[in-house]
Structure formats: structure tokens, C-alpha cells
Coordinates of C-alpha atoms in Angstrom, one line a residue:
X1016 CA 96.3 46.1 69.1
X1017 CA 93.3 46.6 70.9
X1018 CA 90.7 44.1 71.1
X1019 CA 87.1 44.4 70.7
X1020 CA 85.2 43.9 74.4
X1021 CA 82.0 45.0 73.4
X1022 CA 79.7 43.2 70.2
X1023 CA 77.9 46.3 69.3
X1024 CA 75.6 43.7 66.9
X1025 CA 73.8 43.2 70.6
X1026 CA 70.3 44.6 71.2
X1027 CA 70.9 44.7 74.6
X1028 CA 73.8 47.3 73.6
X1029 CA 72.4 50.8 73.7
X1030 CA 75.7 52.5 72.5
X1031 CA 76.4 49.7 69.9
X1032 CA 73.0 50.7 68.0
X1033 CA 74.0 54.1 67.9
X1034 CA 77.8 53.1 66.8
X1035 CA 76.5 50.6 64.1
X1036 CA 75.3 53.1 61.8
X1037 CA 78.6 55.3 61.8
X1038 CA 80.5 54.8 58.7
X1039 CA 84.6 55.1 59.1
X1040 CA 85.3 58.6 58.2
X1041 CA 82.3 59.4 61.0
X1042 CA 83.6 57.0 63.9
X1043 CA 86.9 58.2 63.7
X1044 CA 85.7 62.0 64.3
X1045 CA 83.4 61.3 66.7
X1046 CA 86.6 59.6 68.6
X1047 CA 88.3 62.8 68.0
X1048 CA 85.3 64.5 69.4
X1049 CA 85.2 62.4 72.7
X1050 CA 88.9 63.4 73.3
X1051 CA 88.5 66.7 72.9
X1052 CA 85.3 66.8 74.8
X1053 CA 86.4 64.6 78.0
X1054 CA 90.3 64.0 77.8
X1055 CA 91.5 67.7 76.3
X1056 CA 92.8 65.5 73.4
X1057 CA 95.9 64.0 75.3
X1058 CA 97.2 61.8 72.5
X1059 CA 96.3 61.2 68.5
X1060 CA 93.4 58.9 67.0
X1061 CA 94.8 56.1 66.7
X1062 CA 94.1 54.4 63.1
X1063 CA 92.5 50.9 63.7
X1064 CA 91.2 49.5 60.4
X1065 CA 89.4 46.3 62.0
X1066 CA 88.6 47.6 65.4
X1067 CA 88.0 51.4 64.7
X1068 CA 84.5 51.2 66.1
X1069 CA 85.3 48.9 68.8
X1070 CA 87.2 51.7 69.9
X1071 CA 84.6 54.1 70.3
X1072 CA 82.2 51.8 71.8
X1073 CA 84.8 51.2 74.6
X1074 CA 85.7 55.1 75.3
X1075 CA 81.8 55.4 75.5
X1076 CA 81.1 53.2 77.7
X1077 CA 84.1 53.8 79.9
X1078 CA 82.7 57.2 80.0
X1079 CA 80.3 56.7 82.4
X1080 CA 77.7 59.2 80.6
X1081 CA 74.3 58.9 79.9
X1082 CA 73.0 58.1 77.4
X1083 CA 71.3 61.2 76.1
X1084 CA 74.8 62.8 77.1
X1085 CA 76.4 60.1 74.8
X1086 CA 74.0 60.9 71.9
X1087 CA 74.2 64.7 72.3
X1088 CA 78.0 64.0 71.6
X1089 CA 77.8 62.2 69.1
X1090 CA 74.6 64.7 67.3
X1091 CA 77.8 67.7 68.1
X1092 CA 80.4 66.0 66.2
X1093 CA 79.8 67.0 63.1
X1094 CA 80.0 70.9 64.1
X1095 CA 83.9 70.4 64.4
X1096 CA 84.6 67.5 61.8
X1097 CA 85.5 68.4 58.0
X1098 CA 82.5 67.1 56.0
X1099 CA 83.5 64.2 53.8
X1100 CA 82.5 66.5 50.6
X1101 CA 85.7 68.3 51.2
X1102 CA 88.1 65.2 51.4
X1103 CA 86.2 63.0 49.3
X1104 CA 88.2 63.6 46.3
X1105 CA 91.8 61.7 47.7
X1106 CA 90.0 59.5 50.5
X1107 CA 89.7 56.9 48.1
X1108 CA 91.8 57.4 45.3
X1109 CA 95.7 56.7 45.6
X1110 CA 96.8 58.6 43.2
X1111 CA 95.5 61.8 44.1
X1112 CA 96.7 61.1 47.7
X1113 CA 100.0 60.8 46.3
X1114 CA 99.7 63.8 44.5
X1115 CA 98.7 65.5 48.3
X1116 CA 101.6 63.8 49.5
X1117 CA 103.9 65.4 46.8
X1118 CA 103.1 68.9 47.9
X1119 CA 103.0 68.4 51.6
X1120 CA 106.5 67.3 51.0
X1121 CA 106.6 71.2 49.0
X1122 CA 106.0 72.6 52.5
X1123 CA 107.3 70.3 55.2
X1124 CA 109.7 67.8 55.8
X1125 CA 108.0 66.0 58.8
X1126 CA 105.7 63.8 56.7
X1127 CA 106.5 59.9 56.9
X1128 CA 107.9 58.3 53.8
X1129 CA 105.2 55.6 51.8
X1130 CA 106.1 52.2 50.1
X1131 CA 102.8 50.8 50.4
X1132 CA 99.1 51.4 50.8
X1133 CA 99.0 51.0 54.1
X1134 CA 101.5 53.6 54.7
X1135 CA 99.0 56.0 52.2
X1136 CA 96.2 55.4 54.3
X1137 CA 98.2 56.2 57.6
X1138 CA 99.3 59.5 56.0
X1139 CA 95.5 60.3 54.9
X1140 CA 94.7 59.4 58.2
X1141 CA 97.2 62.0 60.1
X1142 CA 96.5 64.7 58.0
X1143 CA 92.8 65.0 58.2
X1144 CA 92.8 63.7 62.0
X1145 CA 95.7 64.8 63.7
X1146 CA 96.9 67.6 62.3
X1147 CA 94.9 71.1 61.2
X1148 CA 95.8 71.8 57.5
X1149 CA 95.6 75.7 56.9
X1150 CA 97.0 77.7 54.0
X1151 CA 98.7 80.9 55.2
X1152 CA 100.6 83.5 53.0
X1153 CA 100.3 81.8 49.9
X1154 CA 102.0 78.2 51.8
X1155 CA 100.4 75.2 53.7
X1156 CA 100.8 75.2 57.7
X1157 CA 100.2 72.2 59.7
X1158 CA 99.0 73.6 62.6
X1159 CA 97.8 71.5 66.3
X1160 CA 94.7 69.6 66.1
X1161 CA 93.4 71.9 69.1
X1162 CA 93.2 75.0 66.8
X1163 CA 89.7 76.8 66.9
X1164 CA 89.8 77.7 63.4
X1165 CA 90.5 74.0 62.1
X1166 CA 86.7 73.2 60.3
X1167 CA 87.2 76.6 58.4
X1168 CA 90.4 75.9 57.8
X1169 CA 90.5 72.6 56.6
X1170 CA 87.9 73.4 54.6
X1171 CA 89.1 75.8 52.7
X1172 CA 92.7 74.2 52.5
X1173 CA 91.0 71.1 50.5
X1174 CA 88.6 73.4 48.5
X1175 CA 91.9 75.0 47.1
X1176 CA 94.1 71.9 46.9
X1177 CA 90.6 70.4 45.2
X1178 CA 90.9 73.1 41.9
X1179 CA 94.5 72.8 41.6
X1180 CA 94.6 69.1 40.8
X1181 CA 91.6 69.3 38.9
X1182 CA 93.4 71.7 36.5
X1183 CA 96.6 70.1 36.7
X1184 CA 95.9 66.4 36.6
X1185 CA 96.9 64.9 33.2
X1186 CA 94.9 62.8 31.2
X1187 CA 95.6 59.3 31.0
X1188 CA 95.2 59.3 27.0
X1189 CA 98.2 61.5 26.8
X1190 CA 100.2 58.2 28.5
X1191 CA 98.7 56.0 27.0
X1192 CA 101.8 53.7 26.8
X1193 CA 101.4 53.2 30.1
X1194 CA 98.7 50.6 30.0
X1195 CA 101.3 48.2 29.5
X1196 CA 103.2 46.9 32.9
X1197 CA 106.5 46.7 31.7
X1198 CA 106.5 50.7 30.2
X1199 CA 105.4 51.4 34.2
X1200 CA 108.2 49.6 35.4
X1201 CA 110.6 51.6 33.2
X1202 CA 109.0 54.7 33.3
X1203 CA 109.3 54.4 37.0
X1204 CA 112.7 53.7 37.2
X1205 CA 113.7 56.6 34.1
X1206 CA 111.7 58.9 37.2
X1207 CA 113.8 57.9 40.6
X1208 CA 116.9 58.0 37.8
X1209 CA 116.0 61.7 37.4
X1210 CA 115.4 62.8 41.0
X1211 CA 118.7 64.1 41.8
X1212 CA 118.8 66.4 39.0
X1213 CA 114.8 67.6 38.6
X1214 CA 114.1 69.8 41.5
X1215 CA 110.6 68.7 40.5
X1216 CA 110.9 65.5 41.7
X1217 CA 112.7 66.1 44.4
X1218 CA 109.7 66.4 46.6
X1219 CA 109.0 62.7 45.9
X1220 CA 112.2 61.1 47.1
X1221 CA 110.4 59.6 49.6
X1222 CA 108.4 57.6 47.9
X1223 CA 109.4 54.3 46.9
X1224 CA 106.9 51.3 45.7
X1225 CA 107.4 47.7 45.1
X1226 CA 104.0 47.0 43.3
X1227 CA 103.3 48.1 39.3
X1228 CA 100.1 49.3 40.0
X1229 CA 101.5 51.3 43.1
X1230 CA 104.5 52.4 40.8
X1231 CA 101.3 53.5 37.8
X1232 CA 99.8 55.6 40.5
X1233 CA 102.8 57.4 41.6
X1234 CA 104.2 57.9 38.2
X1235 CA 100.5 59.7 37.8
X1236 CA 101.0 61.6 40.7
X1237 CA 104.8 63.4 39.6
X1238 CA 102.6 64.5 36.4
X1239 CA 99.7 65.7 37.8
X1240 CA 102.5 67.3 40.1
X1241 CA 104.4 69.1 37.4
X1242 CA 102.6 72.4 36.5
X1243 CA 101.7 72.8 40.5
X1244 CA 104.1 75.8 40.9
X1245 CA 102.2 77.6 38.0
X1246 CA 98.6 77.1 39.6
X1247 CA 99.7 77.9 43.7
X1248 CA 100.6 81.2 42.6
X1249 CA 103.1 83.2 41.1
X1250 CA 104.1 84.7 44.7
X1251 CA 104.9 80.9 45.9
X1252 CA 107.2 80.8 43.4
X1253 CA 109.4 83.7 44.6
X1254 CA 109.0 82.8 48.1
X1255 CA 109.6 79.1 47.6
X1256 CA 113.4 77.3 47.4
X1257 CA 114.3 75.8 43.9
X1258 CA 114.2 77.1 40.7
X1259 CA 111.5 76.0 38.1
X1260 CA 112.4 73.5 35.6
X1261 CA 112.0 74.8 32.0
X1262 CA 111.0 71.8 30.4
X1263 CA 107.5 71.1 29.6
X1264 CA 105.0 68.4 31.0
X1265 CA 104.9 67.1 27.6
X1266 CA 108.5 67.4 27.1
X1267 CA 109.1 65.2 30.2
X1268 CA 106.7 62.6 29.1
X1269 CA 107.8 62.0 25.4
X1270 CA 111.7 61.5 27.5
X1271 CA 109.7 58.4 29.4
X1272 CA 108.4 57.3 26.4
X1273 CA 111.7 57.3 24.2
X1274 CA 112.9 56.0 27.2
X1275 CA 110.9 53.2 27.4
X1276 CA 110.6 52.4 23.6
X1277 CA 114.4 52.5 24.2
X1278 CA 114.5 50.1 26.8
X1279 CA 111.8 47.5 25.2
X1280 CA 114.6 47.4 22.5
X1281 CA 117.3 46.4 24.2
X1282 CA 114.9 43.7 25.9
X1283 CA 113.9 42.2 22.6
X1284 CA 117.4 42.5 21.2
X1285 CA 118.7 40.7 24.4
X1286 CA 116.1 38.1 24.4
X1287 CA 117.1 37.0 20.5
X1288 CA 120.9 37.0 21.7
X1289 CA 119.8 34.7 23.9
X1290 CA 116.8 32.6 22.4
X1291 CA 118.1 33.2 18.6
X1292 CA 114.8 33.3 17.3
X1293 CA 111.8 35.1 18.3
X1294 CA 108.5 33.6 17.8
X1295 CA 104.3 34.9 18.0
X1296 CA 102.7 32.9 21.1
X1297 CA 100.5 31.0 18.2
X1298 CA 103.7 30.1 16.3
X1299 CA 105.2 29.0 19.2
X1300 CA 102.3 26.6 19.6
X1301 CA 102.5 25.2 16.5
X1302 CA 105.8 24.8 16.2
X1303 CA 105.5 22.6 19.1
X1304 CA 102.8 20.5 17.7
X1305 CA 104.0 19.6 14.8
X1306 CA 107.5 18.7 16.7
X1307 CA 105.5 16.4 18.6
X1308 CA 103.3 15.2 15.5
X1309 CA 106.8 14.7 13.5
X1310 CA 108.6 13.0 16.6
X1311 CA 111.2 15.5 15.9
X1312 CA 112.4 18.4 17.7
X1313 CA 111.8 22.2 17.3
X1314 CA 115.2 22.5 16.1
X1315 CA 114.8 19.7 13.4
X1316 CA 111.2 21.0 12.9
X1317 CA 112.6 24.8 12.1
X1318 CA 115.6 23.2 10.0
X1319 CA 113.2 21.5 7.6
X1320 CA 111.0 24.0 7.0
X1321 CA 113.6 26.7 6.4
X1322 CA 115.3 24.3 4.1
X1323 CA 111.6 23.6 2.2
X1324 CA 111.1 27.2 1.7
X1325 CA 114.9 28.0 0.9
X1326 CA 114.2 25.4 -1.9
X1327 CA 110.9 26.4 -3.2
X1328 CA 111.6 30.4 -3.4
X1329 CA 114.6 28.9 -5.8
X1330 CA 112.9 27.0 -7.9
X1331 CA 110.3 29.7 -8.4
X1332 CA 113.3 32.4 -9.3
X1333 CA 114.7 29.8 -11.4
X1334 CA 112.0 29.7 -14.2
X1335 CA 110.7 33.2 -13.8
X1336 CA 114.5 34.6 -14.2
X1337 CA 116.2 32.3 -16.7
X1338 CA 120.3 33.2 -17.0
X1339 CA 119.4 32.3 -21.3
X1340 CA 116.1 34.3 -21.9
X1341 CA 116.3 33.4 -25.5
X1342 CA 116.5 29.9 -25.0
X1343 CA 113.4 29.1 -26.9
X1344 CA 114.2 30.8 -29.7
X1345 CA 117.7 29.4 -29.8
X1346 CA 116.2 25.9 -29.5
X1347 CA 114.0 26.1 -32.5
X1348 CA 116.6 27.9 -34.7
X1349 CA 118.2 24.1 -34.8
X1350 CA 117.7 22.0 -37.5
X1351 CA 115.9 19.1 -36.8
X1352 CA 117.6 15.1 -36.4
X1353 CA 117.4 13.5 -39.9
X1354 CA 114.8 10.9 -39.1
X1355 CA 116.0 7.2 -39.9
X1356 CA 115.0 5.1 -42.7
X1357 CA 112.4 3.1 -40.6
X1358 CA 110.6 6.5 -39.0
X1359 CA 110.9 8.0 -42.6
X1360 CA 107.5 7.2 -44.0
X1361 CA 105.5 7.8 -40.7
X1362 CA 106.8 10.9 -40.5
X1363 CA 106.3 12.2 -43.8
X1364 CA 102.4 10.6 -43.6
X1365 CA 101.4 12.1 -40.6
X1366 CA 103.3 15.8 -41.3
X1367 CA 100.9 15.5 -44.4
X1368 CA 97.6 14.3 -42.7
X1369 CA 98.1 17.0 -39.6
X1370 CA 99.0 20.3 -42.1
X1371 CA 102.6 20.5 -40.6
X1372 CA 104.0 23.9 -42.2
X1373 CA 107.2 22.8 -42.2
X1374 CA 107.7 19.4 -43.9
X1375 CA 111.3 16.8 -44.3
X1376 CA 111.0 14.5 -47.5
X1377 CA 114.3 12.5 -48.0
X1378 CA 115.4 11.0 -51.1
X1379 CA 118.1 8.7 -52.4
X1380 CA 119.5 9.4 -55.8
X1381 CA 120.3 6.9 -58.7
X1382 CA 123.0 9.2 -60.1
X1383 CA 125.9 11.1 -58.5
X1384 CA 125.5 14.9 -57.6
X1385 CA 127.2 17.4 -59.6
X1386 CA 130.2 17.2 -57.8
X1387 CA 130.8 13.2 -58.2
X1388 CA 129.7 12.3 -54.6
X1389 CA 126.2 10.9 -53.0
X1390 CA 124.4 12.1 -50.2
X1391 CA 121.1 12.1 -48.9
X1392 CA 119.0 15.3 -49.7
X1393 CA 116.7 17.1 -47.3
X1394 CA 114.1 19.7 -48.3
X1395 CA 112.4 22.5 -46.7
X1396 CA 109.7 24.3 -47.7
X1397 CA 107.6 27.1 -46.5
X1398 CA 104.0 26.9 -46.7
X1399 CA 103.5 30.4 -47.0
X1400 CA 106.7 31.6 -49.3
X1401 CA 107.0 28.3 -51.1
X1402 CA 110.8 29.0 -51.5
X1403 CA 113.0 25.7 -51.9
X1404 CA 116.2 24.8 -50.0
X1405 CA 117.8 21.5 -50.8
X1406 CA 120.7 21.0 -48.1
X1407 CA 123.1 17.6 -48.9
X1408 CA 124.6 16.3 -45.7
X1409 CA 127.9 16.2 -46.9
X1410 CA 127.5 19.5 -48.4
X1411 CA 128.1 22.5 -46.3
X1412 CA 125.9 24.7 -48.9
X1413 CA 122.8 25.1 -50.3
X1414 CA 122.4 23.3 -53.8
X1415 CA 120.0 24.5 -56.4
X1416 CA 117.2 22.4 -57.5
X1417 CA 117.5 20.3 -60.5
X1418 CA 115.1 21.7 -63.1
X1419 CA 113.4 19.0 -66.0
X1420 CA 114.3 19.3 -69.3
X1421 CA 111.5 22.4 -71.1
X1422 CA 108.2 20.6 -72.5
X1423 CA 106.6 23.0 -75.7
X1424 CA 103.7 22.7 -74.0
X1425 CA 104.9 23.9 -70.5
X1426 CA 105.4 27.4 -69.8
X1427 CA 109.2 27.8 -69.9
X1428 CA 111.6 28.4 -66.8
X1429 CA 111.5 32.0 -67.8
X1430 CA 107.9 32.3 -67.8
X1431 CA 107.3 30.3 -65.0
X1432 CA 107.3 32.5 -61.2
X1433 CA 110.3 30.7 -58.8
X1434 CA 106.7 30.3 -56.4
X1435 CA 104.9 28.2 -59.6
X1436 CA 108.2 26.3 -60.4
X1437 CA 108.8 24.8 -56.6
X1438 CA 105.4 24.2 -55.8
X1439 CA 105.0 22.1 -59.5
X1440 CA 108.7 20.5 -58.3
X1441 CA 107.4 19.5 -54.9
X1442 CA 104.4 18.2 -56.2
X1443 CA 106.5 15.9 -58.6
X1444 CA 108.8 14.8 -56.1
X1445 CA 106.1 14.1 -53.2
X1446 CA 104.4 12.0 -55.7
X1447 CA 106.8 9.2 -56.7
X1448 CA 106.5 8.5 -52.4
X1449 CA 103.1 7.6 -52.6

């Protein structure tokens, strides 16, 4: 690499003043005009990224011109240079270079692979320096830097190549699915799968990259790259090798897409193979503080609260979905315990003092029931019916009530309603407890 001998930053420096204010894209051309000028352009411009003006300064000076010789070449250069208007729209953007790569590689197969920026900047660099771009019969000729015609030529060429990828160049909406790295890396890869059976991309075999955001651009590029055929012209198409491919742009791209949606899949399936659980980053967090809060592992930690919430869900399905719907009603259908002796008189005082519908009076007869045996009776009465159901515990049936002997000056049993008789009876009975 050549070394700078020469600190154009020096005042005393006559051609380093006039060098300074030369941007890239103008020092290189002026070089290319020096060896046209004074060496009949005997080898290429060389492509110096750190020294690029030292190199100029040094053919200058070497020169052994004046200086108004010096600055009447450097005031000429621009008569055979291609203005940076023309060129401006790939000089800086990758993926629009790539794109210019892809159909040089239509055209020729002399162009050096790429794998890296670099290499995209030395192919920029030969193509606008060192070789004469010129479209002829409807197809792109490279054509000796030496060639008269090469300003017109050049521009035109770009003006042309400058429409095309304007109308063809996709927009990044429509790939949206993209923005994420790991859909680049398998769209990418779904691509280079493809080459050997889409004559489409067979023109960018050559082009292999290592970086994601190299891979984005290129995988921009074969896009942008598909509906070329249709906008060169449709005499290219019969004059060119290969046969069109039938499927769509859009076609093509929802194949990555599956493709990668595919792929993501089989990632995540892997991953829970191998992890057996997958987990939000903020879950993962807090699983691991409260393992650390607990003393306890993640594995205890997960156990426990899988068994918490096993046990809470049941216990909720439990009462909401009982196996014996009807268990209340089955429940109250069941006579009552017969209160003992003791409870008997608290019972009955405060069923009277709190209006208890339903109210248990037992009594111990001095005589033998009807049929020669004793037992303890137990009525029931309904506050709103007032019918009367004496139940003996050793009987399995209902008895009937024993009714007084008829008074002349009572209404008779006959006369009386069945509602009259058992509320009187009740009343009687109740009464000999107070």
C-alpha cells in the first residue's frame, strides 16, 4: 500500500490546497484524468480508501508541471468524468449496488464475486472507473476505459438502469417480516436453497454474505431483481438465455414467508424438547426471584405453584358442579333428631319466642295408646295449613288425634272445620307446658 509522502494540510503545499477540497468521487477522476492525460492510461485506478488523495498529490507533483498546467487539469476533469448525479443513486446504497451487480452478472461473467462491503465497494469502484458501461442492442457492454464515447455513455447507461430499479424495487412494507433477524437469516438461506432451480437467481450465485444486515440487503436486491426482464424490454427477453419464471414476485415472497413461519416452528418446537417449558423474558424473571426469595429452586418453585393452582381450580369445580345437585333439598326432607329431655323445654321456648313455622312439642302419656304400647309422640304443624300429624316412634304410621269428649256448648266435631279443631287442640296441648 502506498504511503502518503506529501501532508497536503501544509500551506507551503501549493498542490495540497488545491487537492484538499476534492471530495472522493472527484480525486479518483481527476487521477483517471492525469493518466489519460500524461501516461495514455497504462494501468487501472487503483482504489485507496485512506490514501486516495495522497495519491494524486504524488502523481502531481511527480509531474513536473506548473502549476497553472496542474490546475488547468484538474478545471478539465470534469469534461470526461460521469457527474455524481448519474451514479448517486447506488454510490452509497448497498442494496441498490447489489441489485447493479445482479444484472451485470445478466450480461457478463467477468465480474468478481462479493462476500463483504469491501468487495461492493471495489466492484462500484471498477465499474464507474475502469471500465466504460454502454448499453448496445437492447444489452450492457463493458467496453475499455479509453473509449471516446464513455461520458455519453455512461450516462445514459445509469439514466436507464436509474428508471428500471425505481419501478422495480419492492417496497419494504410488502416484507415486512423481515425486520426481524432471524426471518433474514432464513429467508436467506430458503434463497441460495432455490438457486439451482430459479433461473432468476442464478445470476446471484456469486454472492455469498456472512453478516444479517449484508444478507437483508441482498435478499432486497433478488426482489428488486425479479421483474427486471419485464422492464429491459421485451426484445432482451428473446435474445437473452433462460426462460422466464412464471411465478410471481408476490408468489415468491409469501414461499419465504411460509418458509420462515415454518422454520420459527420447528425452532420453538425444538427449544421446548429441549428446555420443557417455555417462558416470557418477565416470567422468567420472576420465576427466578421468587426461587431465590423461597431458597428453593425453579423446579421446586414451578412444582408448587402448579400444584396450588391444580388444587384451587378443583375446589372451585367442586362447589360450582356438585355430583348431588339436590342435596339441599334432600337434607331438609329429613326429619329432625328428637331433642332429649334436658334440650326439650329450651327448644320449645325459644321456637315460640322466634315464630319458628315449624314447631316439636313432645309429650308423655299416663295411659297406653290404642294399641297397648307407649311411646313418645311428636307433633307437627304447619303454620300456614294448620293440619296435624302425630307420628309415635315406635309406630311406623301416622296416628289420628285423640278428640275430647263433645261439650253442649261447643260446636260439635261435625260442625267444627279440621283447621278450627287442630288449632283449639294445639292450643290445649301447648298450654298444660307452660
Amino acid at each position: 500500500m502506498m504511503q502518503p509522502t506529501i501532508d497536503y494540510n501544509d500551506n507551503h503545499s501549493t498542490i495540497g490546497k488545491i487537492v484538499k477540497g476534492s471530495n472522493e468521487y472527484e480525486t479518483y477522476w481527476h487521477i483517471y484524468n492525469y493518466r489519460m492525460s500524461y501516461e495514455g492510461f497504462k494501468g487501472i485506478v487503483p482504489r485507496e480508501p485512506k490514501f486516495y488523495k495522497e495519491i494524486l498529490i504524488e502523481l502531481l507533483e511527480n509531474s513536473g508541471k506548473s502549476k497553472r498546467e496542474i490546475e488547468a487539469l484538474l478545471k478539465n476533469t470534469p469534461r470526461i468524468l460521469t457527474p455524481f448525479q448519474y451514479v448517486g443513486w447506488f454510490y452509497k446504497d448497498d442494496r441498490a449496488s447489489l441489485w447493479l451487480k445482479i444484472v451485470c452478472n445478466r450480461f457478463t461473467n467477468d465480474m468478481p464475486p462479493i462476500s463483504n462491503k469491501i468487495d461492493i465497494r471495489n466492484f462500484l469502484h471498477d465499474l464507474i472507473y475502469n471500465s466504460n458501461i454502454a448499453i448496445r442492442n437492447n444489452a450492457i457492454n463493458f467496453i475499455a476505459p479509453v473509449y471516446k464515447q464513455r461520458k455519453l455513455d455512461s450516462i445514459e447507461s445509469f439514466k436507464r438502469l436509474e428508471k428500471i430499479y425505481i419501478k422495480s424495487k419492492i417496497d419494504k412494507r410488502s416484507v415486512a417480516f423481515l425486520r426481524d433477524n432471524k426471518n433474514v437469516e432464513h429467508a436467506y438461506n430458503y434463497i441460495k436453497d432455490k438457486v439451482p432451480t430459479i433461473s432468476i437467481l442464478k445470476h446471484t450465485q456469486d454472492i455469498i454474505f456472512d453478516t444479517t444486515s449484508d444478507k437483508s440487503n441482498y435478499i432486497l436486491a433478488v426482489l428488486d431483481y425479479w421483474n427486471f426482464e419485464k422492464l429491459w424490454g421485451s426484445n432482451n427477453l428473446a435474445q437473452l438465455n433462460g426462460k422466464v419464471d412464471e411465478q410471481t414476485r408476490e408468489e415468491f415472497i409469501k414461499k419465504i414467508k411460509d418458509a420462515c413461519n415454518s422454520k420459527n416452528s420447528r425452532d420453538r418446537a425444538k427449544k421446548l424438547k429441549q428446555t420443557g417449558i417455555e417462558l416470557t423474558k418477565q416470567n422468567k424473571e420472576n420465576l427466578r426471584y421468587l426461587a431465590k426469595s423461597h431458597g428453593k429452586t425453579q423446579q421446586d418453585i414451578l412444582n408448587e405453584l402448579v400444584g396450588l393452582a391444580y388444587n384451587q381450580t378443583r375446589n372451585q369445580e367442586i362447589q360450582l358442579n356438585s355430583s348431588f345437585p339436590n342435596q339441599d333439598a334432600f337434607f331438609d326432607s329429613i326429619p329432625q333428631t328428637q331433642p332429649s329431655s334436658s334440650q326439650k323445654e329450651d327448644g320449645e321456648t325459644e321456637a315460640m319466642s322466634e315464630d319458628i313455622s315449624l314447631i316439636e312439642v313432645q309429650e308423655k302419656p299416663s295411659s297406653t295408646c290404642g294399641d297397648g304400647t307407649l311411646g313418645h309422640s311428636k307433633i307437627h304443624i304447619d303454620e300456614y295449613a294448620l293440619n296435624v300429624t302425630i307420628e309415635t316412634s315406635q309406630n311406623s304410621g301416622p296416628v289420628k288425634p285423640f278428640y275430647p269428649q263433645k261439650s253442649h256448648d261447643e260446636q260439635t266435631i261435625d260442625e267444627q272445620s279440621p283447621a278450627d279443631f287442630n288449632a283449639k287442640f294445639i292450643a290445649d296441648k301447648t298450654g298444660k307446658f307452660r
